[in-house]
Short mmCIF file of N, CA and C in Angstrom, two decimals:
data_model
loop_
_atom_site.label_atom_id
_atom_site.label_comp_id
_atom_site.label_asym_id
_atom_site.label_seq_id
_atom_site.Cartn_x
_atom_site.Cartn_y
_atom_site.Cartn_z
N TRP A 1 89.67 -53.47 -82.03
CA TRP A 1 89.76 -52.85 -81.25
C TRP A 1 90.64 -53.45 -79.90
N ARG A 2 91.40 -54.48 -79.88
CA ARG A 2 91.94 -54.77 -79.64
C ARG A 2 93.10 -54.89 -79.53
N ASN A 3 93.86 -54.67 -80.68
CA ASN A 3 95.21 -54.69 -81.60
C ASN A 3 94.87 -52.96 -80.67
N PRO A 4 96.21 -53.05 -79.48
CA PRO A 4 96.51 -51.96 -78.79
C PRO A 4 97.48 -50.77 -80.17
N THR A 5 98.33 -51.10 -80.63
CA THR A 5 99.12 -50.39 -82.48
C THR A 5 98.29 -49.44 -82.92
N LEU A 6 96.99 -50.57 -83.51
CA LEU A 6 95.61 -49.99 -84.40
C LEU A 6 94.77 -48.50 -83.48
N ARG A 7 94.50 -49.80 -82.32
CA ARG A 7 93.89 -48.26 -81.07
C ARG A 7 94.32 -47.12 -81.05
N GLY A 8 96.07 -46.96 -81.11
CA GLY A 8 96.64 -46.18 -81.02
C GLY A 8 96.80 -44.83 -81.65
N LEU A 9 96.88 -45.41 -83.21
CA LEU A 9 97.07 -45.25 -84.44
C LEU A 9 96.05 -44.42 -84.54
N GLY A 10 94.63 -44.37 -84.55
CA GLY A 10 93.40 -44.66 -84.50
C GLY A 10 93.21 -43.29 -83.98
N PHE A 11 93.33 -42.97 -83.04
CA PHE A 11 93.31 -41.75 -81.81
C PHE A 11 94.16 -40.58 -82.42
N SER A 12 95.41 -41.18 -82.21
CA SER A 12 96.65 -40.28 -82.46
C SER A 12 96.79 -39.43 -84.25
N ILE A 13 96.43 -40.40 -84.78
CA ILE A 13 96.01 -39.84 -86.51
C ILE A 13 95.28 -38.88 -86.95
N SER A 14 93.63 -39.39 -86.31
CA SER A 14 92.41 -38.80 -86.21
C SER A 14 92.37 -37.10 -85.08
N ALA A 15 93.34 -37.61 -84.52
CA ALA A 15 93.73 -36.04 -83.60
C ALA A 15 94.52 -35.20 -85.29
N VAL A 16 95.74 -35.32 -85.03
CA VAL A 16 96.10 -34.86 -86.63
C VAL A 16 95.08 -34.75 -87.42
N ASN A 17 94.89 -35.67 -87.86
CA ASN A 17 93.93 -35.27 -89.24
C ASN A 17 92.93 -33.25 -89.32
N PHE A 18 92.37 -33.65 -88.14
CA PHE A 18 92.02 -33.19 -86.96
C PHE A 18 92.38 -31.75 -87.00
N SER A 19 93.22 -31.12 -87.16
CA SER A 19 94.13 -30.52 -87.55
C SER A 19 94.41 -30.28 -88.94
N GLY A 20 94.41 -30.88 -89.62
CA GLY A 20 94.24 -30.83 -91.04
C GLY A 20 92.96 -30.55 -91.51
N GLY A 21 92.30 -30.59 -91.30
CA GLY A 21 90.87 -30.20 -91.87
C GLY A 21 90.56 -28.96 -90.97
N VAL A 22 91.21 -28.51 -90.03
CA VAL A 22 91.61 -27.28 -89.24
C VAL A 22 92.12 -26.43 -90.95
N PHE A 23 92.82 -26.47 -91.32
CA PHE A 23 94.52 -25.90 -91.71
C PHE A 23 93.60 -25.84 -93.08
N THR A 24 92.88 -26.31 -94.09
CA THR A 24 91.66 -26.88 -94.96
C THR A 24 90.79 -25.66 -94.95
N ILE A 25 90.21 -24.93 -93.92
CA ILE A 25 89.73 -23.75 -93.58
C ILE A 25 89.85 -23.13 -93.31
N VAL A 26 91.48 -22.64 -92.87
CA VAL A 26 92.33 -21.16 -92.36
C VAL A 26 92.80 -21.07 -93.52
N LEU A 27 94.18 -21.40 -94.02
CA LEU A 27 94.66 -21.86 -94.77
C LEU A 27 94.32 -20.80 -95.58
N PRO A 28 93.29 -20.62 -96.93
CA PRO A 28 92.84 -20.13 -97.94
C PRO A 28 91.68 -19.24 -97.13
N LEU A 29 91.75 -19.14 -96.59
CA LEU A 29 91.41 -18.09 -95.75
C LEU A 29 92.25 -16.30 -95.74
N ILE A 30 93.69 -17.00 -94.30
CA ILE A 30 95.03 -16.31 -94.86
C ILE A 30 95.24 -15.62 -96.25
N VAL A 31 95.14 -16.35 -96.73
CA VAL A 31 95.66 -16.06 -97.98
C VAL A 31 95.51 -15.05 -99.25
N LEU A 32 93.22 -15.33 -98.72
CA LEU A 32 93.10 -14.58 -99.76
C LEU A 32 92.76 -13.64 -98.87
N ASN A 33 91.77 -14.10 -97.97
CA ASN A 33 91.58 -12.68 -96.72
C ASN A 33 92.05 -11.43 -96.38
N ARG A 34 93.07 -12.49 -95.20
CA ARG A 34 94.41 -11.38 -94.80
C ARG A 34 95.32 -11.06 -96.00
N LEU A 35 96.22 -11.56 -96.81
CA LEU A 35 97.33 -11.46 -97.63
C LEU A 35 97.03 -10.61 -99.29
N HIS A 36 94.93 -10.71 -99.40
CA HIS A 36 94.97 -10.11 -100.69
C HIS A 36 95.57 -11.33 -101.73
N LEU A 37 95.39 -12.49 -101.65
CA LEU A 37 96.13 -12.94 -103.06
C LEU A 37 94.78 -14.11 -103.39
N GLY A 38 95.50 -14.08 -104.73
CA GLY A 38 94.29 -14.97 -105.31
C GLY A 38 94.04 -16.65 -105.03
N ALA A 39 93.71 -16.50 -105.73
CA ALA A 39 92.73 -18.92 -105.65
C ALA A 39 94.48 -19.51 -105.85
N ALA A 40 94.80 -19.26 -107.28
CA ALA A 40 95.87 -19.38 -107.66
C ALA A 40 96.59 -19.87 -106.78
N THR A 41 96.33 -18.55 -105.48
CA THR A 41 97.95 -18.78 -105.17
C THR A 41 97.04 -20.29 -103.52
N VAL A 42 96.05 -19.71 -103.56
CA VAL A 42 95.77 -21.20 -102.36
C VAL A 42 96.81 -22.21 -102.58
N GLY A 43 96.18 -22.78 -104.32
CA GLY A 43 96.27 -24.31 -104.64
C GLY A 43 97.73 -24.61 -104.69
N MET A 44 98.25 -23.06 -105.20
CA MET A 44 100.42 -23.68 -104.43
C MET A 44 100.68 -23.63 -103.38
N VAL A 45 99.96 -23.20 -102.96
CA VAL A 45 100.35 -22.65 -101.01
C VAL A 45 100.27 -25.36 -100.58
N PHE A 46 98.88 -25.04 -101.45
CA PHE A 46 99.13 -26.58 -100.64
C PHE A 46 100.31 -27.43 -101.34
N ALA A 47 99.65 -27.28 -102.65
CA ALA A 47 101.40 -28.04 -103.10
C ALA A 47 102.33 -27.94 -102.87
N VAL A 48 102.97 -26.67 -102.65
CA VAL A 48 104.44 -26.96 -101.49
C VAL A 48 104.19 -27.78 -100.78
N GLN A 49 103.10 -27.47 -99.70
CA GLN A 49 102.98 -29.03 -98.42
C GLN A 49 102.95 -30.21 -98.81
N GLY A 50 101.94 -30.38 -99.80
CA GLY A 50 102.51 -31.66 -100.92
C GLY A 50 103.55 -32.44 -101.59
N LEU A 51 104.51 -31.30 -102.08
CA LEU A 51 105.10 -31.20 -102.82
C LEU A 51 106.88 -32.21 -100.97
N GLY A 52 106.38 -31.34 -100.22
CA GLY A 52 107.97 -31.20 -99.42
C GLY A 52 106.98 -32.80 -98.82
N GLY A 53 105.52 -33.50 -98.29
CA GLY A 53 105.34 -34.38 -98.17
C GLY A 53 106.37 -35.77 -99.45
N VAL A 54 106.41 -35.53 -100.74
CA VAL A 54 106.30 -36.72 -101.21
C VAL A 54 108.00 -36.24 -101.35
N VAL A 55 108.34 -35.36 -101.05
CA VAL A 55 110.56 -35.57 -101.21
C VAL A 55 110.32 -36.37 -99.96
N ALA A 56 109.79 -35.52 -98.68
CA ALA A 56 110.09 -36.34 -97.11
C ALA A 56 109.68 -37.81 -97.37
N ALA A 57 109.32 -38.44 -97.92
CA ALA A 57 108.52 -39.32 -97.96
C ALA A 57 109.09 -40.44 -98.72
N PHE A 58 110.19 -39.98 -99.99
CA PHE A 58 111.44 -40.79 -100.64
C PHE A 58 112.18 -40.80 -99.84
N PHE A 59 112.19 -40.14 -99.28
CA PHE A 59 113.58 -40.40 -98.91
C PHE A 59 113.70 -41.18 -97.11
N SER A 60 112.67 -40.76 -96.96
CA SER A 60 112.63 -40.98 -95.28
C SER A 60 111.90 -42.85 -94.95
N GLY A 61 111.58 -43.30 -96.48
CA GLY A 61 111.17 -44.79 -97.25
C GLY A 61 112.35 -45.47 -97.14
N ARG A 62 113.10 -44.92 -97.10
CA ARG A 62 115.16 -45.91 -97.66
C ARG A 62 115.24 -45.67 -96.06
N ILE A 63 114.76 -45.57 -94.90
CA ILE A 63 115.06 -45.39 -93.76
C ILE A 63 115.20 -46.74 -92.96
N ASP A 64 115.78 -48.41 -92.20
CA ASP A 64 114.53 -48.69 -92.29
C ASP A 64 114.51 -48.17 -90.73
N SER A 65 112.80 -48.35 -90.49
CA SER A 65 112.16 -48.03 -89.10
C SER A 65 112.81 -49.29 -88.60
N ARG A 66 112.30 -49.79 -88.15
CA ARG A 66 111.71 -50.33 -87.39
C ARG A 66 112.64 -50.43 -85.87
N GLY A 67 110.60 -50.36 -85.01
CA GLY A 67 111.60 -50.13 -83.83
C GLY A 67 111.72 -48.64 -83.36
N ARG A 68 111.37 -47.99 -84.73
CA ARG A 68 111.12 -46.81 -83.96
C ARG A 68 110.24 -45.51 -85.11
N GLU A 69 108.66 -46.25 -84.94
CA GLU A 69 108.27 -46.62 -86.10
C GLU A 69 107.02 -45.07 -84.51
N ARG A 70 107.08 -44.86 -83.84
CA ARG A 70 106.41 -44.33 -81.80
C ARG A 70 107.57 -42.55 -82.04
N THR A 71 108.54 -43.09 -82.61
CA THR A 71 109.05 -41.43 -82.69
C THR A 71 109.26 -41.07 -83.65
N MET A 72 109.07 -41.63 -85.02
CA MET A 72 109.01 -40.78 -86.08
C MET A 72 107.14 -40.69 -86.32
N LEU A 73 106.29 -40.91 -85.38
CA LEU A 73 105.11 -40.76 -85.41
C LEU A 73 105.09 -39.14 -84.14
N VAL A 74 105.65 -39.40 -83.54
CA VAL A 74 105.72 -38.25 -82.06
C VAL A 74 106.24 -36.77 -82.50
N VAL A 75 107.54 -37.69 -83.53
CA VAL A 75 108.25 -36.37 -83.36
C VAL A 75 108.08 -35.09 -84.35
N PRO A 76 107.58 -35.39 -85.86
CA PRO A 76 106.84 -34.49 -86.50
C PRO A 76 105.51 -34.00 -85.58
N MET A 77 104.66 -35.20 -85.35
CA MET A 77 103.57 -34.94 -85.46
C MET A 77 103.44 -33.13 -84.00
N ALA A 78 104.66 -33.93 -83.02
CA ALA A 78 105.01 -31.79 -82.57
C ALA A 78 106.29 -31.25 -82.89
N LEU A 79 106.09 -31.86 -83.89
CA LEU A 79 107.06 -30.63 -85.08
C LEU A 79 106.64 -29.66 -85.81
N THR A 80 104.90 -30.78 -86.07
CA THR A 80 104.07 -29.34 -86.79
C THR A 80 103.39 -28.99 -86.07
N ALA A 81 102.74 -29.23 -84.96
CA ALA A 81 101.99 -28.25 -83.94
C ALA A 81 102.85 -27.32 -84.24
N ALA A 82 104.10 -27.22 -83.61
CA ALA A 82 104.58 -25.78 -83.55
C ALA A 82 104.93 -25.01 -84.60
N THR A 83 104.31 -26.29 -85.42
CA THR A 83 104.86 -25.07 -86.89
C THR A 83 103.81 -24.21 -87.54
N MET A 84 102.56 -25.05 -86.83
CA MET A 84 101.30 -23.89 -87.67
C MET A 84 101.77 -22.86 -86.44
N LEU A 85 101.48 -23.08 -85.47
CA LEU A 85 101.85 -22.06 -84.42
C LEU A 85 102.38 -20.86 -84.71
N LEU A 86 103.02 -20.70 -86.20
CA LEU A 86 104.16 -19.37 -86.12
C LEU A 86 102.96 -19.08 -87.93
N LEU A 87 102.40 -19.45 -87.26
CA LEU A 87 101.04 -18.53 -88.49
C LEU A 87 100.81 -17.73 -87.56
N LEU A 88 100.66 -17.61 -86.39
CA LEU A 88 100.29 -16.28 -85.11
C LEU A 88 101.31 -14.91 -85.44
N VAL A 89 102.41 -15.68 -85.71
CA VAL A 89 102.88 -14.46 -86.21
C VAL A 89 102.74 -13.16 -86.82
N PRO A 90 103.05 -12.01 -86.70
CA PRO A 90 102.39 -11.10 -87.20
C PRO A 90 102.35 -10.90 -88.63
N GLY A 91 103.22 -11.68 -89.17
CA GLY A 91 103.93 -10.60 -90.10
C GLY A 91 103.22 -12.12 -91.21
N SER A 92 102.90 -13.24 -90.52
CA SER A 92 102.10 -14.55 -91.61
C SER A 92 100.94 -13.84 -90.89
N LEU A 93 99.78 -12.46 -90.81
CA LEU A 93 98.26 -12.20 -90.57
C LEU A 93 98.27 -11.07 -91.66
N VAL A 94 98.79 -10.99 -92.22
CA VAL A 94 98.91 -8.57 -92.57
C VAL A 94 99.46 -9.22 -94.39
N PRO A 95 99.71 -8.12 -95.31
CA PRO A 95 100.64 -7.87 -96.13
C PRO A 95 101.19 -7.48 -96.65
N GLY A 96 101.97 -8.45 -97.57
CA GLY A 96 103.89 -8.33 -97.35
C GLY A 96 104.62 -9.29 -97.03
N GLY A 97 104.96 -9.49 -95.35
CA GLY A 97 106.04 -10.61 -95.51
C GLY A 97 104.72 -12.13 -95.28
N GLY A 98 103.76 -12.11 -94.85
CA GLY A 98 103.40 -12.81 -94.63
C GLY A 98 103.33 -13.66 -95.70
N PHE A 99 103.84 -13.58 -96.53
CA PHE A 99 103.44 -15.25 -97.69
C PHE A 99 104.14 -16.15 -97.46
N ALA A 100 105.91 -15.44 -97.63
CA ALA A 100 106.94 -16.28 -97.62
C ALA A 100 106.75 -17.14 -96.10
N MET A 101 106.32 -16.78 -94.93
CA MET A 101 105.69 -17.32 -93.38
C MET A 101 104.45 -18.39 -94.04
N VAL A 102 103.65 -17.60 -94.52
CA VAL A 102 102.78 -19.65 -95.15
C VAL A 102 103.37 -20.16 -95.65
N LEU A 103 104.40 -19.77 -96.50
CA LEU A 103 105.22 -21.34 -97.92
C LEU A 103 105.83 -22.11 -96.59
N PHE A 104 106.88 -21.08 -96.18
CA PHE A 104 107.68 -21.78 -95.04
C PHE A 104 107.22 -23.19 -94.36
N CYS A 105 105.68 -22.26 -93.64
CA CYS A 105 104.92 -23.56 -92.54
C CYS A 105 104.75 -25.14 -93.41
N MET A 106 103.91 -24.14 -94.68
CA MET A 106 103.50 -25.38 -95.43
C MET A 106 104.72 -26.24 -96.00
N ALA A 107 105.54 -25.70 -96.16
CA ALA A 107 106.54 -27.05 -97.12
C ALA A 107 107.30 -27.98 -95.08
N VAL A 108 107.49 -27.06 -94.49
CA VAL A 108 107.34 -27.53 -93.50
C VAL A 108 107.34 -28.51 -92.67
N ALA A 109 105.78 -28.27 -92.66
CA ALA A 109 104.69 -29.18 -92.36
C ALA A 109 104.98 -30.41 -93.02
N GLY A 110 104.97 -30.14 -94.71
CA GLY A 110 105.09 -31.44 -95.88
C GLY A 110 106.26 -32.35 -95.49
N LEU A 111 107.21 -31.85 -94.81
CA LEU A 111 108.58 -32.06 -95.04
C LEU A 111 108.72 -33.26 -93.37
N LEU A 112 107.73 -33.10 -92.83
CA LEU A 112 107.69 -33.86 -91.55
C LEU A 112 106.20 -34.72 -92.24
N ASN A 113 105.42 -34.40 -93.07
CA ASN A 113 104.53 -35.92 -93.43
C ASN A 113 104.83 -36.70 -93.71
N GLY A 114 105.85 -36.98 -93.93
CA GLY A 114 107.27 -37.66 -95.23
C GLY A 114 107.03 -39.01 -94.06
N PRO A 115 108.05 -38.89 -92.57
CA PRO A 115 107.87 -39.97 -92.13
C PRO A 115 107.36 -40.34 -91.37
N LEU A 116 105.94 -38.88 -90.85
CA LEU A 116 105.20 -39.44 -90.25
C LEU A 116 104.45 -40.84 -90.69
N ASP A 117 103.79 -40.88 -91.95
CA ASP A 117 103.23 -41.29 -92.87
C ASP A 117 104.11 -42.74 -93.39
N ILE A 118 105.98 -43.06 -92.97
CA ILE A 118 105.90 -43.69 -93.39
C ILE A 118 105.89 -44.70 -92.45
N ALA A 119 106.02 -43.94 -91.23
CA ALA A 119 106.14 -44.87 -89.61
C ALA A 119 104.62 -45.33 -89.54
N LEU A 120 103.43 -45.32 -90.40
CA LEU A 120 102.07 -45.56 -89.44
C LEU A 120 102.11 -46.07 -90.91
N PHE A 121 102.02 -46.19 -92.10
CA PHE A 121 101.99 -47.65 -91.95
C PHE A 121 102.81 -49.06 -92.45
N THR A 122 103.70 -48.55 -91.99
CA THR A 122 104.95 -50.13 -92.10
C THR A 122 105.00 -50.22 -90.35
N VAL A 123 104.08 -50.03 -89.22
CA VAL A 123 103.68 -49.43 -87.97
C VAL A 123 102.37 -50.96 -88.35
N ARG A 124 101.32 -50.53 -89.16
CA ARG A 124 100.35 -50.01 -88.77
C ARG A 124 100.31 -51.80 -89.66
N GLN A 125 100.99 -51.95 -90.54
CA GLN A 125 101.46 -53.69 -91.69
C GLN A 125 101.67 -54.46 -91.05
N ARG A 126 103.36 -53.54 -89.84
CA ARG A 126 104.25 -55.01 -89.51
C ARG A 126 102.97 -56.02 -87.59
N ARG A 127 102.13 -54.96 -87.52
CA ARG A 127 101.37 -55.10 -86.14
C ARG A 127 100.51 -55.53 -86.35
N THR A 128 100.03 -56.01 -88.18
CA THR A 128 97.84 -56.04 -88.18
C THR A 128 98.01 -58.00 -88.93
N ASP A 129 98.03 -58.57 -88.33
CA ASP A 129 97.37 -60.18 -89.20
C ASP A 129 97.48 -60.33 -90.18
N PRO A 130 98.10 -60.98 -90.65
CA PRO A 130 98.09 -60.72 -92.34
C PRO A 130 95.80 -61.09 -92.32
N SER A 131 95.30 -61.81 -91.92
CA SER A 131 94.51 -62.43 -91.82
C SER A 131 93.47 -61.22 -91.93
N TRP A 132 93.66 -59.89 -90.72
CA TRP A 132 92.94 -59.12 -90.37
C TRP A 132 93.58 -57.54 -91.93
N MET A 133 94.66 -58.02 -92.60
CA MET A 133 94.80 -56.67 -93.21
C MET A 133 94.01 -56.05 -93.53
N GLY A 134 93.26 -56.74 -94.51
CA GLY A 134 92.53 -55.65 -95.04
C GLY A 134 91.99 -54.93 -94.27
N ARG A 135 90.74 -55.15 -93.68
CA ARG A 135 89.07 -55.57 -92.88
C ARG A 135 90.15 -53.68 -91.96
N ALA A 136 91.62 -54.30 -91.39
CA ALA A 136 92.26 -53.64 -90.31
C ALA A 136 92.08 -52.15 -90.60
N TYR A 137 93.25 -52.38 -92.50
CA TYR A 137 93.73 -51.10 -92.41
C TYR A 137 91.90 -50.15 -93.28
N ALA A 138 90.45 -51.14 -93.70
CA ALA A 138 89.67 -49.92 -94.02
C ALA A 138 88.97 -49.28 -92.59
N VAL A 139 88.96 -50.93 -91.27
CA VAL A 139 88.63 -49.75 -90.36
C VAL A 139 89.49 -48.52 -89.39
N SER A 140 90.97 -49.21 -90.26
CA SER A 140 91.61 -47.84 -89.10
C SER A 140 91.56 -46.57 -90.27
N MET A 141 91.85 -46.83 -91.39
CA MET A 141 91.90 -45.14 -92.30
C MET A 141 90.82 -44.82 -92.56
N ALA A 142 89.55 -45.32 -92.54
CA ALA A 142 88.42 -44.66 -91.87
C ALA A 142 88.59 -44.04 -90.85
N PHE A 143 88.96 -44.52 -90.18
CA PHE A 143 88.78 -43.99 -88.29
C PHE A 143 89.89 -42.69 -87.96
N ASN A 144 90.55 -42.96 -89.19
CA ASN A 144 92.02 -41.63 -88.84
C ASN A 144 91.18 -40.56 -89.99
N ALA A 145 90.21 -41.22 -90.78
CA ALA A 145 89.87 -39.76 -92.43
C ALA A 145 88.65 -39.22 -90.67
N SER A 146 88.33 -39.37 -90.40
CA SER A 146 87.04 -38.76 -89.33
C SER A 146 87.40 -37.85 -88.88
N GLY A 147 88.88 -37.43 -88.80
CA GLY A 147 89.43 -35.85 -87.48
C GLY A 147 89.17 -35.15 -88.61
N SER A 148 89.62 -35.51 -89.95
CA SER A 148 89.29 -34.05 -90.81
C SER A 148 88.23 -33.69 -91.15
N PRO A 149 87.27 -34.36 -91.39
CA PRO A 149 85.54 -33.35 -91.78
C PRO A 149 85.58 -32.36 -90.47
N VAL A 150 85.32 -33.29 -89.48
CA VAL A 150 85.16 -32.90 -87.67
C VAL A 150 86.13 -31.70 -87.95
N GLY A 151 87.42 -31.40 -87.98
CA GLY A 151 88.32 -30.67 -88.20
C GLY A 151 87.71 -29.07 -88.91
N ALA A 152 87.13 -29.44 -90.09
CA ALA A 152 86.72 -28.26 -90.90
C ALA A 152 85.44 -27.80 -90.25
N ALA A 153 84.99 -28.68 -89.94
CA ALA A 153 83.49 -27.90 -89.70
C ALA A 153 84.02 -27.35 -88.08
N VAL A 154 84.83 -27.59 -87.55
CA VAL A 154 85.13 -26.61 -85.94
C VAL A 154 85.77 -25.31 -86.76
N ALA A 155 86.53 -25.39 -87.37
CA ALA A 155 87.71 -25.07 -87.92
C ALA A 155 86.34 -23.85 -88.82
N GLY A 156 85.42 -24.02 -89.34
CA GLY A 156 84.87 -22.56 -90.37
C GLY A 156 83.95 -22.57 -89.15
N TRP A 157 83.82 -22.40 -87.29
CA TRP A 157 82.84 -22.52 -86.98
C TRP A 157 83.57 -21.28 -86.19
N LEU A 158 84.78 -21.76 -85.44
CA LEU A 158 86.39 -20.61 -85.22
C LEU A 158 86.53 -20.42 -85.65
N ALA A 159 86.47 -19.58 -87.32
CA ALA A 159 87.73 -18.96 -87.38
C ALA A 159 86.84 -17.71 -87.99
N ALA A 160 84.50 -17.79 -88.45
CA ALA A 160 84.33 -17.06 -88.08
C ALA A 160 84.51 -15.83 -87.00
N GLY A 161 84.65 -16.47 -85.88
CA GLY A 161 85.32 -15.64 -84.90
C GLY A 161 86.09 -15.40 -84.92
N SER A 162 87.63 -15.92 -85.35
CA SER A 162 88.90 -15.78 -84.83
C SER A 162 89.83 -16.49 -85.60
N ILE A 163 90.62 -16.15 -86.60
CA ILE A 163 91.14 -17.54 -87.32
C ILE A 163 92.19 -17.99 -86.36
N GLU A 164 93.02 -16.93 -85.32
CA GLU A 164 93.68 -17.06 -84.92
C GLU A 164 93.40 -18.00 -83.87
N GLY A 165 92.53 -17.86 -83.21
CA GLY A 165 91.70 -18.96 -82.93
C GLY A 165 92.26 -20.72 -83.58
N ALA A 166 91.34 -20.68 -84.53
CA ALA A 166 91.14 -21.79 -85.49
C ALA A 166 93.00 -22.26 -85.00
N ILE A 167 93.60 -21.23 -85.63
CA ILE A 167 95.35 -21.33 -85.62
C ILE A 167 95.69 -22.43 -84.49
N VAL A 168 95.34 -22.07 -82.97
CA VAL A 168 95.48 -21.94 -82.08
C VAL A 168 95.04 -23.07 -81.86
N ALA A 169 93.77 -24.30 -81.82
CA ALA A 169 92.46 -25.49 -81.73
C ALA A 169 93.73 -26.45 -82.77
N GLY A 170 94.45 -26.04 -83.74
CA GLY A 170 94.33 -26.93 -84.52
C GLY A 170 95.73 -27.39 -84.72
N ALA A 171 96.66 -25.90 -83.47
CA ALA A 171 97.92 -26.60 -83.44
C ALA A 171 97.82 -27.78 -81.97
N ALA A 172 96.51 -27.25 -81.21
CA ALA A 172 96.20 -27.91 -79.94
C ALA A 172 96.17 -29.18 -80.98
N ALA A 173 94.94 -29.22 -81.78
CA ALA A 173 94.74 -30.88 -81.95
C ALA A 173 96.56 -31.84 -82.64
N CYS A 174 96.90 -30.91 -83.09
CA CYS A 174 97.94 -32.01 -83.58
C CYS A 174 99.28 -33.05 -82.47
N GLY A 175 99.33 -31.19 -81.35
CA GLY A 175 99.74 -31.93 -80.27
C GLY A 175 99.16 -33.42 -79.30
N LEU A 176 98.00 -32.75 -79.45
CA LEU A 176 96.99 -33.86 -79.08
C LEU A 176 97.64 -35.24 -79.82
N GLY A 177 97.41 -35.21 -80.56
CA GLY A 177 98.13 -36.36 -81.66
C GLY A 177 99.13 -37.16 -81.08
N ALA A 178 100.17 -36.09 -81.35
CA ALA A 178 101.75 -36.46 -80.74
C ALA A 178 101.81 -36.88 -78.71
N VAL A 179 101.02 -36.02 -78.57
CA VAL A 179 100.66 -37.19 -77.32
C VAL A 179 99.77 -38.53 -77.31
N LEU A 180 99.19 -38.66 -77.82
CA LEU A 180 97.89 -39.83 -77.95
C LEU A 180 99.16 -40.66 -78.39
N ALA A 181 99.58 -40.50 -79.95
CA ALA A 181 101.00 -41.79 -79.96
C ALA A 181 101.36 -42.36 -79.28
N ARG A 182 102.35 -40.99 -78.53
CA ARG A 182 103.43 -41.59 -77.64
C ARG A 182 102.44 -42.06 -76.43
N LEU A 183 101.74 -42.16 -75.87
CA LEU A 183 100.78 -42.62 -74.85
C LEU A 183 99.92 -43.62 -75.36
N MET A 184 100.10 -44.07 -76.74
CA MET A 184 99.18 -45.66 -76.97
C MET A 184 99.75 -46.08 -77.68
N VAL A 185 100.73 -45.66 -78.43
CA VAL A 185 101.51 -46.36 -79.44
C VAL A 185 102.76 -47.54 -78.92
N PRO A 186 102.53 -48.79 -78.54
CA PRO A 186 103.46 -49.67 -78.15
C PRO A 186 105.05 -49.17 -79.12
N ALA A 187 105.44 -48.89 -77.90
CA ALA A 187 107.16 -49.35 -78.32
C ALA A 187 107.65 -49.99 -80.08
N HIS A 188 107.13 -51.47 -79.14
CA HIS A 188 108.20 -52.22 -79.86
C HIS A 188 106.17 -53.52 -80.12
N ASP A 189 107.07 -54.13 -81.18
CA ASP A 189 105.77 -55.35 -81.19
C ASP A 189 104.99 -55.73 -80.27
#
């Protein structure tokens, strides 16, 4: 708790993971119920996001992130929030043109996640006393992961009345993560 970087990461990444939890509920609803596509397509949509993340992490990992971690956290979070809002474009919620928009949003979200992950893990490692590394990682990652099930629970409740409302809540949580990272994660060691 006394480490300002770990504290800032805890709150900001939990908010982003809340957003991820929302989209684990919302995207299948869009693909299955709105676009009337099959279950295999849901898996493909998530695979596109994962592939984008792997590609981006591979390239981002080659960049010296020292002193740039906060920017590498904030910018992808903010851009991911904006990307999620593209799912509100009418074509993404109706049969026909919507599938391309969903794939685009997931690919971009994956690409943005690469530099975010590199920054998250490098700044966490760089700013944690080596004697606390295992404990700090365990607690920090558990706190970060807590956002996902909470986001999924909220999304289930919201999406029952409005998928659009759930999308806005997910994007807002991701945007909140960007603000929290900017305000709480120190720019330098």
